[in-house]
Each structure stands twice: as C-alpha cells, then as structure tokens.
Amino acid sequence: MEEVIKIEGGHRLHGTVRISGSKNSTVALIPACVLGNAPVTIYGVPNISDVKSLTVLLRELNVEVKQLDEETLYIDPTHMENTPMVSNAVSKLRASYYFMGALLGKYGHAQIKMPGGCYLGPRPIDLHLKGFEALGATVKYEHGCYILHADELVGNRIFLDIPSVGATINIMMAAVYAKGRTVIENAAREPEIIDIATLLNKMGARITGMGTSTLTIDGSVQPLKGCFHEIIPDRIEAATYIIMAAAMADDMVIENIIPQHIEAILMKLEEIGIKMKVGTDFVQIYGREGELRPTEILTKPYPGFATDVQQPFTALLTQAKGQSIVTETIYTERFKHCYELNKMGADIDVRIPSGFINGSTPLSGTSVVATDLRCGAALVVAGLMADGITEIHDVYHIDRGYDHLDEKLRSLGAVFWRETVE
Ligand code: EPU
C-alpha cells in the first residue's frame, strides 16, 4: 500500500498563499541550536518531514524538544549527551551532516552515519571534511560511520574549491569555539548562510562577512547562550508557488517572501512573458501576455538561478513556444524530472548537463514518480496544467520540503488530494 497525490488539472488558481520558513535554513538552524548550553526558540519552523527526522535525532542526543505551537520549536541542549548518531533517522535526510560540525565544534568529537537525502547525482562531502581537518580534526570512516576527533580545534584559513552551502555552514559551526580566527574563502553566499550566522551570533558567536565570499569566525571562549530566532522565508517554496501562478493564475499573490532572494527567477519569468508586480514582501502574478517565450537557463550558486528551482521551472517551459535550454552547473545529473514530464507529453531531450525543452506541448495526466523533492514540485506544476488526472508516486520526497502543500493548493483552487493505492 502506498499514498499517492492526485491532481485534476486545468483548474485556474487565484487568491493568496503565505510562504513558510525556509526548509534549507531550518535543517541547519536546528543542529546549530545544540552548540550552546541553553534553550533556543525558533519561529517559522515549517511542518515538513525533515524537521520531524531532525527532532528524532535531537531526542537521541538527549536534547529536549518542545513544539510550542505550530510554527515554534523550543530546543534545550542543557542535558545533551554526545552519543554516536547511527539511527535510521540520520539516513532520512542530507542535513543530518550538520551535526558533524555542531558536535565537533562543541565536544571535539563526532560519530555519525553517512547522511541520506535526495539523489541528484554524486554529492561528495570532501570539502566539509577538508575544512574540519584544516581546523585540526582527524577524520576516519569506519563501518559506514564518520568519526571526527580533535583534542583542540584551531582557527585556520580555508579556501573552498566550490562555494558549497553545506561545507560553509558545517565549517562555520565547527569553528565557533576554535582557538583564534577562521577565515573561509570562496564561501557560499546563499541567504540561508546569513540566517545560520545570525542565529549563531545571537547565541554569542562572532561571525562576520556572511553573505559575502569571505566569512570570518573568531572563536568564542564563553559557551554560547540561548536566544529567539525567526527563520527567513523559503525562497524555493516561494519560487515554486510563483511558477504555479505563472502556469495557472490570472491574479495570485505570493506573500511573506523576500523578493531579492529570487531576483534571478523573477527576471526569467518576465523574460518568458509573465506579468507581475513585485512588492516589498510579496509578488503578484497577473498571468501571461500572449504565448510564453522560450529561454535559456544556467543554474548557478546564489545569487544566480537556483538549481532547486530549475526542476519546477522546466515544467513551465514545456508551455513556451520554441526550444528552451536548461543547463545544470551545480548537479549535472539533476534531470530525472524530465523523463517523468515526458511521460505526461512533454518533449525534453536530456543531454547531460542540459535539457532541451521543445514546446509547447499539451500535457496529459498519467502516473509519474517524484524521484526527488524538486522533481515532485515539477510534477505538481505539470499536474496543475495537465488535462485529466495526474497520479504522483513516492510523495514522501515532496513531504520532506513543502509545508502544508495540500491545504495551500486547495485554498488556491487546485483540485488536489491523496489516496492510498496498492
Ligand atoms: N560539493 C562537492 N564537495 C563537497 C560539497 C559539495 O563537490 O564537499 C559539490 C556538490 O556535489 C555540488 C556543489 O558542490 O555539485 C554544490 O553543493 P552544496 O554543498 O552547495 O549543496 P548542499 O549543501 O549539499 C544545498 C541544499 C540543496 C541545494 C544545494 C545547492 C540543503 C539541505 N540543501 O545542498 O537543496 O540544491 O545546496 O544550492 O541546504 C533541495 O532543497 O531540494 C536541495 C537539494
């Protein structure tokens, strides 16, 4: 038995949708909270299965976790124990690797299973490990577990070959108590990095340069303390709803967003012919002027076009007249959604690292598989546009990252439900 999502396509969307707190911030903020010795309260926590998996992991470390209300999590590491992290919950998501940096930083020791997460082609963590080593840690891999150890962590100058989001955050967490100054060059500049550094600074860390490619961490002598933190809005969820609106709405508002975070995506939407108004914390989509125009997209680290938005955007581009080309520079194999979209009638020729989308093609509902989280988002966009009913399998991928998807879509007028099937 399996739960599937069903969407009856062709219904116009309208109204307002409120964007939740950022998934990719939350999954790093939660491990960051254990760096101190006092309670941290975080607000804007999305109701997604990744947060549930992290809550399980916190409890296994004897960290007290309380859900104060739907969006507020209270995390108290006062009685925390640094036990090996070997349970199944570690493998449910990629972000469990943030406990490497947090535990190494706090205790000088971490033992953790290989993390899981979406398969987007190879996703090595060599840059994280090199960063830990540069701070003085030893790294061993035994029986499927990473064992990190340092008698003392000492600040260092670290150059990242690639501006990796995960490596930047992990090294930043490990360096919070390291002796002296750590400088990360070619650091990632994603808004989520700023969010994590802001939380750590509220807790007493001394981090500067976040949002630039040079991040400086001056090691703290005092234990970090508790604080209150509000998570930034989810720019990928925002972009996903904006794409749905571009596909199926004549007037729809996407609110509680930071439009600067999605500038590259908004520019592309305007380029293909979507009419919009950009406010301070909302975007209003007015539909399209005539036929959609094709475009070329190159995914890039922030502030470039986000790889996480590439997949749902591709679904929209099936409706542009002419050939669009999407090229991945972050995850060159992130094209599984194209094969699923082709089952629905799209004409996408995948020649890694690019997808050539020949449009426009009518889409028709059929049975498809969410091979990863944003592939799932692409299939939801396609399902909303398609003729008839789309049945999406492996929905657990989607539930890892989209807060209250069913309620939000139904309130916008989508015909969207779940069924249990054989
Ligand atoms: N990379 C290495 N070595 C490393 C680390 C990364 O070669 O040690 C490579 C990766 O293989 C990739 C590139 O560097 O080609 C960038 O990877 P990055 O480390 O920045 O990605 P990540 O931290 O693993 C986060 C998001 C992803 C998002 C990427 C890129 C989280 C939990 N995940 O992953 O989000 O695609 O940054 O922006 O923050 C998603 O939300 O669907 C998702 C997959």
GROMACS .gro file of C-alpha atoms and ligand atoms in nm:
model
  466
    1MET     CA    1   0.000   0.000   0.000
    2GLU     CA    2   0.125   0.346  -0.088
    3GLU     CA    3  -0.002   0.701  -0.054
    4VAL     CA    4  -0.016   0.893  -0.381
    5ILE     CA    5  -0.102   1.252  -0.469
    6LYS     CA    6  -0.372   1.308  -0.729
    7ILE     CA    7  -0.426   1.633  -0.915
    8GLU     CA    8  -0.709   1.710  -1.153
    9GLY     CA    9  -0.551   1.957  -1.390
   10GLY     CA   10  -0.693   2.257  -1.570
   11HIS     CA   11  -0.837   2.449  -1.274
   12ARG     CA   12  -0.731   2.814  -1.258
   13LEU     CA   13  -0.557   2.929  -0.940
   14HIS     CA   14  -0.643   3.250  -0.755
   15GLY     CA   15  -0.606   3.412  -0.414
   16THR     CA   16  -0.313   3.448  -0.177
   17VAL     CA   17  -0.061   3.196  -0.048
   18ARG     CA   18   0.167   3.257   0.251
   19ILE     CA   19   0.518   3.117   0.222
   20SER     CA   20   0.661   2.924   0.519
   21GLY     CA   21   1.001   2.939   0.686
   22SER     CA   22   1.296   2.816   0.481
   23LYS     CA   23   1.349   2.440   0.481
   24ASN     CA   24   1.718   2.466   0.400
   25SER     CA   25   1.769   2.721   0.680
   26THR     CA   26   1.568   2.519   0.931
   27VAL     CA   27   1.760   2.197   0.872
   28ALA     CA   28   2.086   2.378   0.959
   29LEU     CA   29   1.943   2.601   1.234
   30ILE     CA   30   1.822   2.300   1.433
   31PRO     CA   31   2.170   2.138   1.460
   32ALA     CA   32   2.322   2.486   1.524
   33CYS     CA   33   2.098   2.522   1.833
   34VAL     CA   34   2.289   2.247   2.014
   35LEU     CA   35   2.616   2.443   2.003
   36GLY     CA   36   2.514   2.631   2.318
   37ASN     CA   37   2.417   2.517   2.666
   38ALA     CA   38   2.083   2.698   2.693
   39PRO     CA   39   1.740   2.685   2.527
   40VAL     CA   40   1.688   2.836   2.182
   41THR     CA   41   1.340   2.910   2.046
   42ILE     CA   42   1.299   2.917   1.670
   43TYR     CA   43   0.991   3.056   1.499
   44GLY     CA   44   0.870   2.993   1.145
   45VAL     CA   45   0.952   2.622   1.150
   46PRO     CA   46   0.787   2.452   0.851
   47ASN     CA   47   0.578   2.141   0.910
   48ILE     CA   48   0.784   1.902   0.695
   49SER     CA   49   0.919   1.553   0.750
   50ASP     CA   50   1.284   1.670   0.751
   51VAL     CA   51   1.209   1.863   1.072
   52LYS     CA   52   1.049   1.553   1.223
   53SER     CA   53   1.362   1.348   1.140
   54LEU     CA   54   1.586   1.614   1.300
   55THR     CA   55   1.364   1.618   1.610
   56VAL     CA   56   1.417   1.242   1.643
   57LEU     CA   57   1.793   1.298   1.619
   58LEU     CA   58   1.787   1.573   1.882
   59ARG     CA   59   1.599   1.348   2.125
   60GLU     CA   60   1.853   1.070   2.066
   61LEU     CA   61   2.118   1.320   2.184
   62ASN     CA   62   1.907   1.383   2.495
   63VAL     CA   63   1.819   1.734   2.380
   64GLU     CA   64   1.476   1.848   2.498
   65VAL     CA   65   1.249   1.949   2.209
   66LYS     CA   66   0.907   2.104   2.253
   67GLN     CA   67   0.669   2.218   1.982
   68LEU     CA   68   0.536   2.538   2.145
   69ASP     CA   69   0.285   2.598   1.866
   70GLU     CA   70   0.252   2.501   1.502
   71GLU     CA   71   0.550   2.710   1.394
   72THR     CA   72   0.762   2.735   1.709
   73LEU     CA   73   1.021   2.490   1.829
   74TYR     CA   74   1.195   2.506   2.167
   75ILE     CA   75   1.530   2.328   2.177
   76ASP     CA   76   1.710   2.285   2.508
   77PRO     CA   77   2.055   2.119   2.496
   78THR     CA   78   2.124   2.163   2.871
   79HIS     CA   79   2.137   1.786   2.934
   80MET     CA   80   2.272   1.687   2.594
   81GLU     CA   81   2.490   1.377   2.553
   82ASN     CA   82   2.729   1.329   2.261
   83THR     CA   83   2.624   0.975   2.168
   84PRO     CA   84   2.709   0.816   1.828
   85MET     CA   85   2.449   0.911   1.567
   86VAL     CA   86   2.377   0.580   1.399
   87SER     CA   87   1.997   0.555   1.386
   88ASN     CA   88   1.785   0.535   1.070
   89ALA     CA   89   1.678   0.898   1.109
   90VAL     CA   90   2.032   1.004   1.005
   91SER     CA   91   1.984   0.849   0.662
   92LYS     CA   92   1.647   1.014   0.601
   93LEU     CA   93   1.797   1.349   0.509
   94ARG     CA   94   2.116   1.505   0.393
   95ALA     CA   95   2.119   1.780   0.653
   96SER     CA   96   2.193   1.535   0.934
   97TYR     CA   97   2.555   1.604   0.837
   98TYR     CA   98   2.526   1.943   1.008
   99PHE     CA   99   2.562   1.753   1.335
  100MET     CA  100   2.921   1.682   1.226
  101GLY     CA  101   3.017   2.048   1.250
  102ALA     CA  102   2.799   2.113   1.556
  103LEU     CA  103   2.926   1.816   1.762
  104LEU     CA  104   3.288   1.853   1.654
  105GLY     CA  105   3.269   2.224   1.739
  106LYS     CA  106   3.110   2.169   2.079
  107TYR     CA  107   3.280   1.848   2.200
  108GLY     CA  108   3.581   1.796   1.972
  109HIS     CA  109   3.427   1.463   1.876
  110ALA     CA  110   3.150   1.337   1.649
  111GLN     CA  111   3.049   0.994   1.526
  112ILE     CA  112   2.781   0.988   1.260
  113LYS     CA  113   2.648   0.762   0.990
  114MET     CA  114   2.658   0.860   0.623
  115PRO     CA  115   2.377   1.116   0.562
  116GLY     CA  116   2.092   1.047   0.315
  117GLY     CA  117   1.881   1.292   0.112
  118CYS     CA  118   1.775   1.337  -0.250
  119TYR     CA  119   1.983   1.160  -0.513
  120LEU     CA  120   2.089   1.431  -0.758
  121GLY     CA  121   2.399   1.253  -0.890
  122PRO     CA  122   2.715   1.231  -0.677
  123ARG     CA  123   2.708   1.455  -0.368
  124PRO     CA  124   3.051   1.426  -0.205
  125ILE     CA  125   3.134   1.587   0.131
  126ASP     CA  126   3.509   1.612   0.080
  127LEU     CA  127   3.508   1.990   0.127
  128HIS     CA  128   3.339   1.958   0.467
  129LEU     CA  129   3.597   1.701   0.578
  130LYS     CA  130   3.894   1.901   0.444
  131GLY     CA  131   3.764   2.201   0.636
  132PHE     CA  132   3.743   2.002   0.961
  133GLU     CA  133   4.095   1.874   0.903
  134ALA     CA  134   4.221   2.227   0.844
  135LEU     CA  135   4.088   2.313   1.191
  136GLY     CA  136   4.293   2.027   1.338
  137ALA     CA  137   4.045   1.736   1.337
  138THR     CA  138   4.120   1.382   1.226
  139VAL     CA  139   3.863   1.215   1.002
  140LYS     CA  140   3.812   0.838   0.989
  141TYR     CA  141   3.546   0.643   0.803
  142GLU     CA  142   3.474   0.305   0.964
  143HIS     CA  143   3.179   0.067   0.933
  144GLY     CA  144   2.967   0.327   0.749
  145CYS     CA  145   3.037   0.598   1.010
  146TYR     CA  146   3.243   0.916   1.006
  147ILE     CA  147   3.449   0.960   1.322
  148LEU     CA  148   3.578   1.312   1.370
  149HIS     CA  149   3.810   1.399   1.654
  150ALA     CA  150   4.020   1.691   1.773
  151ASP     CA  151   4.189   1.746   2.110
  152GLU     CA  152   4.182   2.113   2.019
  153LEU     CA  153   4.038   2.296   1.720
  154VAL     CA  154   4.247   2.589   1.598
  155GLY     CA  155   4.129   2.855   1.353
  156ASN     CA  156   4.275   2.847   1.003
  157ARG     CA  157   4.239   2.995   0.655
  158ILE     CA  158   4.026   2.765   0.439
  159PHE     CA  159   3.969   2.801   0.065
  160LEU     CA  160   3.669   2.612  -0.070
  161ASP     CA  161   3.719   2.479  -0.425
  162ILE     CA  162   3.344   2.515  -0.476
  163PRO     CA  163   3.123   2.761  -0.280
  164SER     CA  164   2.938   2.472  -0.112
  165VAL     CA  165   2.641   2.566   0.106
  166GLY     CA  166   2.680   2.259   0.328
  167ALA     CA  167   3.057   2.290   0.368
  168THR     CA  168   3.035   2.662   0.451
  169ILE     CA  169   2.775   2.603   0.724
  170ASN     CA  170   2.944   2.294   0.863
  171ILE     CA  171   3.290   2.455   0.886
  172MET     CA  172   3.135   2.770   1.036
  173MET     CA  173   2.974   2.560   1.312
  174ALA     CA  174   3.294   2.364   1.379
  175ALA     CA  175   3.491   2.690   1.402
  176VAL     CA  176   3.264   2.865   1.652
  177TYR     CA  177   3.476   2.755   1.952
  178ALA     CA  178   3.806   2.702   1.766
  179LYS     CA  179   4.103   2.890   1.907
  180GLY     CA  180   4.168   3.212   1.716
  181ARG     CA  181   4.033   3.315   1.378
  182THR     CA  182   3.896   3.102   1.094
  183VAL     CA  183   3.855   3.257   0.751
  184ILE     CA  184   3.652   3.071   0.485
  185GLU     CA  185   3.738   3.197   0.136
  186ASN     CA  186   3.507   3.129  -0.159
  187ALA     CA  187   3.231   3.072   0.097
  188ALA     CA  188   2.874   3.019  -0.024
  189ARG     CA  189   2.665   3.339  -0.020
  190GLU     CA  190   2.316   3.186  -0.002
  191PRO     CA  191   2.063   3.369   0.222
  192GLU     CA  192   2.048   3.055   0.440
  193ILE     CA  193   2.416   3.108   0.536
  194ILE     CA  194   2.328   3.455   0.665
  195ASP     CA  195   2.037   3.308   0.861
  196ILE     CA  196   2.253   3.047   1.037
  197ALA     CA  197   2.530   3.300   1.111
  198THR     CA  198   2.269   3.540   1.251
  199LEU     CA  199   2.138   3.274   1.489
  200LEU     CA  200   2.491   3.182   1.599
  201ASN     CA  201   2.578   3.549   1.658
  202LYS     CA  202   2.263   3.593   1.869
  203MET     CA  203   2.387   3.294   2.071
  204GLY     CA  204   2.720   3.475   2.123
  205ALA     CA  205   2.935   3.365   1.829
  206ARG     CA  206   3.149   3.620   1.646
  207ILE     CA  207   3.092   3.573   1.274
  208THR     CA  208   3.131   3.846   1.012
  209GLY     CA  209   3.118   3.861   0.633
  210MET     CA  210   2.813   3.640   0.591
  211GLY     CA  211   2.652   3.698   0.252
  212THR     CA  212   2.998   3.765   0.103
  213SER     CA  213   3.251   3.510  -0.016
  214THR     CA  214   3.484   3.572   0.281
  215LEU     CA  215   3.343   3.451   0.610
  216THR     CA  216   3.535   3.520   0.931
  217ILE     CA  217   3.474   3.334   1.256
  218ASP     CA  218   3.651   3.443   1.573
  219GLY     CA  219   3.643   3.154   1.818
  220SER     CA  220   3.435   3.209   2.131
  221VAL     CA  221   3.579   3.145   2.474
  222GLN     CA  222   3.242   3.159   2.650
  223PRO     CA  223   2.978   2.889   2.594
  224LEU     CA  224   2.707   3.007   2.357
  225LYS     CA  225   2.375   3.105   2.516
  226GLY     CA  226   2.007   3.080   2.428
  227CYS     CA  227   1.805   3.319   2.210
  228PHE     CA  228   1.492   3.362   1.998
  229HIS     CA  229   1.521   3.341   1.621
  230GLU     CA  230   1.277   3.387   1.334
  231ILE     CA  231   1.359   3.183   1.020
  232ILE     CA  232   1.375   3.358   0.682
  233PRO     CA  233   1.102   3.274   0.427
  234ASP     CA  234   1.164   2.978   0.198
  235ARG     CA  235   1.284   3.121  -0.136
  236ILE     CA  236   1.247   2.785  -0.311
  237GLU     CA  237   0.890   2.733  -0.190
  238ALA     CA  238   0.819   3.095  -0.293
  239ALA     CA  239   0.959   3.035  -0.641
  240THR     CA  240   0.759   2.712  -0.672
  241TYR     CA  241   0.425   2.889  -0.600
  242ILE     CA  242   0.522   3.177  -0.829
  243ILE     CA  243   0.581   2.924  -1.107
  244MET     CA  244   0.244   2.760  -1.033
  245ALA     CA  245   0.083   3.105  -1.056
  246ALA     CA  246   0.267   3.174  -1.382
  247ALA     CA  247   0.129   2.847  -1.513
  248MET     CA  248  -0.229   2.866  -1.394
  249ALA     CA  249  -0.331   3.204  -1.245
  250ASP     CA  250  -0.458   3.536  -1.376
  251ASP     CA  251  -0.422   3.704  -1.038
  252MET     CA  252  -0.248   3.538  -0.747
  253VAL     CA  253  -0.041   3.679  -0.460
  254ILE     CA  254   0.256   3.502  -0.305
  255GLU     CA  255   0.328   3.671   0.030
  256ASN     CA  256   0.578   3.657   0.316
  257ILE     CA  257   0.874   3.645   0.081
  258ILE     CA  258   1.197   3.839   0.028
  259PRO     CA  259   1.183   3.920  -0.345
  260GLN     CA  260   1.558   3.996  -0.363
  261HIS     CA  261   1.625   3.630  -0.283
  262ILE     CA  262   1.455   3.520  -0.606
  263GLU     CA  263   1.556   3.801  -0.840
  264ALA     CA  264   1.717   3.567  -1.096
  265ILE     CA  265   1.394   3.366  -1.116
  266LEU     CA  266   1.165   3.670  -1.141
  267MET     CA  267   1.379   3.808  -1.426
  268LYS     CA  268   1.348   3.480  -1.616
  269LEU     CA  269   0.972   3.476  -1.567
  270GLU     CA  270   0.946   3.830  -1.705
  271GLU     CA  271   1.167   3.729  -1.996
  272ILE     CA  272   0.932   3.447  -2.097
  273GLY     CA  273   0.629   3.676  -2.076
  274ILE     CA  274   0.486   3.657  -1.724
  275LYS     CA  275   0.327   3.980  -1.596
  276MET     CA  276   0.389   4.060  -1.231
  277LYS     CA  277   0.412   4.321  -0.961
  278VAL     CA  278   0.695   4.291  -0.709
  279GLY     CA  279   0.621   4.438  -0.366
  280THR     CA  280   0.840   4.462  -0.056
  281ASP     CA  281   0.732   4.122   0.078
  282PHE     CA  282   0.508   3.981  -0.195
  283VAL     CA  283   0.485   3.909  -0.565
  284GLN     CA  284   0.156   3.935  -0.754
  285ILE     CA  285   0.130   3.734  -1.074
  286TYR     CA  286  -0.112   3.854  -1.344
  287GLY     CA  287  -0.069   3.569  -1.590
  288ARG     CA  288   0.097   3.591  -1.928
  289GLU     CA  289   0.100   3.830  -2.220
  290GLY     CA  290   0.021   3.603  -2.515
  291GLU     CA  291   0.223   3.287  -2.572
  292LEU     CA  292   0.516   3.205  -2.342
  293ARG     CA  293   0.857   3.265  -2.497
  294PRO     CA  294   1.140   3.009  -2.468
  295THR     CA  295   1.458   3.089  -2.276
  296GLU     CA  296   1.796   2.959  -2.166
  297ILE     CA  297   1.876   2.888  -1.801
  298LEU     CA  298   2.212   2.821  -1.640
  299THR     CA  299   2.193   2.716  -1.275
  300LYS     CA  300   2.448   2.892  -1.053
  301PRO     CA  301   2.528   2.944  -0.686
  302TYR     CA  302   2.341   3.237  -0.525
  303PRO     CA  303   2.260   3.500  -0.649
  304GLY     CA  304   2.238   3.302  -0.975
  305PHE     CA  305   1.944   3.090  -1.086
  306ALA     CA  306   1.891   2.828  -0.811
  307THR     CA  307   1.927   2.462  -0.909
  308ASP     CA  308   1.634   2.381  -0.678
  309VAL     CA  309   1.405   2.595  -0.896
  310GLN     CA  310   1.534   2.452  -1.224
  311GLN     CA  311   1.304   2.149  -1.197
  312PRO     CA  312   0.966   2.323  -1.147
  313PHE     CA  313   1.070   2.593  -1.400
  314THR     CA  314   1.133   2.321  -1.658
  315ALA     CA  315   0.771   2.207  -1.618
  316LEU     CA  316   0.655   2.561  -1.702
  317LEU     CA  317   0.889   2.581  -2.003
  318THR     CA  318   0.707   2.289  -2.165
  319GLN     CA  319   0.441   2.554  -2.238
  320ALA     CA  320   0.678   2.802  -2.408
  321LYS     CA  321   0.669   2.807  -2.788
  322GLY     CA  322   1.009   2.706  -2.924
  323GLN     CA  323   1.317   2.544  -2.771
  324SER     CA  324   1.432   2.629  -2.418
  325ILE     CA  325   1.766   2.505  -2.287
  326VAL     CA  326   1.831   2.438  -1.920
  327THR     CA  327   2.191   2.370  -1.819
  328GLU     CA  328   2.295   2.247  -1.476
  329THR     CA  329   2.628   2.360  -1.337
  330ILE     CA  330   2.557   2.250  -0.977
  331TYR     CA  331   2.414   1.897  -1.010
  332THR     CA  332   2.479   1.789  -1.367
  333GLU     CA  333   2.253   1.483  -1.337
  334ARG     CA  334   1.952   1.667  -1.192
  335PHE     CA  335   1.723   1.580  -1.485
  336LYS     CA  336   1.513   1.283  -1.370
  337HIS     CA  337   1.203   1.505  -1.368
  338CYS     CA  338   1.240   1.543  -1.748
  339TYR     CA  339   1.172   1.173  -1.804
  340GLU     CA  340   0.862   1.198  -1.584
  341LEU     CA  341   0.745   1.513  -1.766
  342ASN     CA  342   0.792   1.331  -2.097
  343LYS     CA  343   0.550   1.062  -1.974
  344MET     CA  344   0.294   1.344  -1.948
  345GLY     CA  345   0.352   1.456  -2.308
  346ALA     CA  346   0.649   1.691  -2.278
  347ASP     CA  347   0.925   1.676  -2.539
  348ILE     CA  348   1.251   1.712  -2.345
  349ASP     CA  349   1.576   1.580  -2.479
  350VAL     CA  350   1.825   1.530  -2.196
  351ARG     CA  351   2.191   1.557  -2.294
  352ILE     CA  352   2.371   1.598  -1.964
  353PRO     CA  353   2.438   1.867  -1.841
  354SER     CA  354   2.148   2.017  -2.039
  355GLY     CA  355   1.781   1.959  -2.106
  356PHE     CA  356   1.641   2.078  -2.441
  357ILE     CA  357   1.272   2.151  -2.396
  358ASN     CA  358   1.074   2.163  -2.718
  359GLY     CA  359   0.745   2.343  -2.668
  360SER     CA  360   0.477   2.396  -2.644
  361THR     CA  361   0.332   2.053  -2.586
  362PRO     CA  362  -0.002   1.979  -2.423
  363LEU     CA  363   0.037   1.775  -2.103
  364SER     CA  364  -0.197   1.495  -2.003
  365GLY     CA  365  -0.234   1.336  -1.663
  366THR     CA  366  -0.078   0.995  -1.604
  367SER     CA  367   0.110   0.804  -1.335
  368VAL     CA  368   0.451   0.958  -1.255
  369VAL     CA  369   0.718   0.926  -0.984
  370ALA     CA  370   0.863   1.203  -0.765
  371THR     CA  371   1.223   1.083  -0.787
  372ASP     CA  372   1.339   1.365  -0.559
  373LEU     CA  373   1.191   1.665  -0.378
  374ARG     CA  374   1.204   1.925  -0.656
  375CYS     CA  375   1.116   1.667  -0.920
  376GLY     CA  376   0.800   1.630  -0.711
  377ALA     CA  377   0.747   2.008  -0.729
  378ALA     CA  378   0.790   1.995  -1.107
  379LEU     CA  379   0.527   1.721  -1.132
  380VAL     CA  380   0.282   1.920  -0.919
  381VAL     CA  381   0.326   2.218  -1.154
  382ALA     CA  382   0.275   1.987  -1.452
  383GLY     CA  383  -0.025   1.818  -1.289
  384LEU     CA  384  -0.196   2.155  -1.237
  385MET     CA  385  -0.157   2.232  -1.610
  386ALA     CA  386  -0.234   1.885  -1.746
  387ASP     CA  387  -0.553   1.757  -1.895
  388GLY     CA  388  -0.710   1.493  -1.668
  389ILE     CA  389  -0.570   1.336  -1.352
  390THR     CA  390  -0.201   1.309  -1.262
  391GLU     CA  391  -0.105   1.046  -1.004
  392ILE     CA  392   0.227   1.114  -0.827
  393HIS     CA  393   0.412   0.830  -0.651
  394ASP     CA  394   0.689   0.844  -0.387
  395VAL     CA  395   0.530   1.153  -0.234
  396TYR     CA  396   0.749   1.124   0.076
  397HIS     CA  397   1.008   1.319  -0.121
  398ILE     CA  398   0.762   1.609  -0.158
  399ASP     CA  399   0.662   1.594   0.209
  400ARG     CA  400   1.026   1.643   0.307
  401GLY     CA  401   1.015   2.001   0.187
  402TYR     CA  402   0.671   2.157   0.125
  403ASP     CA  403   0.481   2.278   0.431
  404HIS     CA  404   0.100   2.229   0.418
  405LEU     CA  405   0.112   2.170   0.042
  406ASP     CA  406  -0.238   2.018   0.025
  407GLU     CA  407  -0.408   2.299   0.220
  408LYS     CA  408  -0.222   2.574   0.036
  409LEU     CA  409  -0.305   2.434  -0.308
  410ARG     CA  410  -0.669   2.367  -0.228
  411SER     CA  411  -0.715   2.718  -0.090
  412LEU     CA  412  -0.585   2.847  -0.426
  413GLY     CA  413  -0.849   2.646  -0.613
  414ALA     CA  414  -0.648   2.339  -0.713
  415VAL     CA  415  -0.820   2.001  -0.717
  416PHE     CA  416  -0.561   1.808  -0.518
  417TRP     CA  417  -0.599   1.506  -0.292
  418ARG     CA  418  -0.424   1.195  -0.159
  419GLU     CA  419  -0.525   0.834  -0.196
  420THR     CA  420  -0.388   0.507  -0.071
  421VAL     CA  421  -0.331   0.267  -0.358
  422GLU     CA  422  -0.199  -0.090  -0.397
  423EPU     N1  423   3.029   1.955  -0.349
  423EPU     C1  424   3.149   1.888  -0.355
  423EPU     N2  425   3.209   1.856  -0.236
  423EPU     C2  426   3.156   1.890  -0.116
  423EPU     C3  427   3.034   1.959  -0.112
  423EPU     C4  428   2.973   1.991  -0.232
  423EPU     O1  429   3.199   1.855  -0.460
  423EPU     O2  430   3.217   1.858  -0.013
  423EPU     C5  431   2.962   1.991  -0.476
  423EPU     C6  432   2.825   1.923  -0.490
  423EPU     O3  433   2.837   1.794  -0.543
  423EPU     C7  434   2.754   2.019  -0.583
  423EPU     C8  435   2.808   2.157  -0.541
  423EPU     O4  436   2.930   2.129  -0.472
  423EPU     O5  437   2.791   1.994  -0.715
  423EPU     C9  438   2.719   2.238  -0.452
  423EPU     O6  439   2.677   2.160  -0.341
  423EPU     P1  440   2.639   2.223  -0.200
  423EPU     O7  441   2.731   2.168  -0.099
  423EPU     O8  442   2.629   2.372  -0.213
  423EPU     O9  443   2.495   2.161  -0.176
  423EPU     P2  444   2.433   2.107  -0.041
  423EPU    O10  445   2.478   2.192   0.071
  423EPU    O11  446   2.453   1.961  -0.032
  423EPU    C10  447   2.225   2.261  -0.050
  423EPU    C11  448   2.077   2.241  -0.045
  423EPU    C12  449   2.030   2.180  -0.177
  423EPU    C13  450   2.072   2.273  -0.292
  423EPU    C14  451   2.222   2.296  -0.289
  423EPU    C15  452   2.270   2.395  -0.393
  423EPU    C16  453   2.035   2.195   0.187
  423EPU    C17  454   1.997   2.097   0.292
  423EPU     N3  455   2.043   2.151   0.064
  423EPU    O12  456   2.281   2.131  -0.067
  423EPU    O13  457   1.889   2.177  -0.170
  423EPU    O14  458   2.036   2.213  -0.414
  423EPU    O15  459   2.259   2.347  -0.159
  423EPU    O16  460   2.210   2.517  -0.374
  423EPU    O17  461   2.054   2.313   0.216
  423EPU    C18  462   1.674   2.097  -0.215
  423EPU    O18  463   1.631   2.181  -0.134
  423EPU    O19  464   1.597   2.031  -0.291
  423EPU    C19  465   1.817   2.074  -0.222
  423EPU    C20  466   1.868   1.966  -0.278
   0.00000   0.00000   0.00000
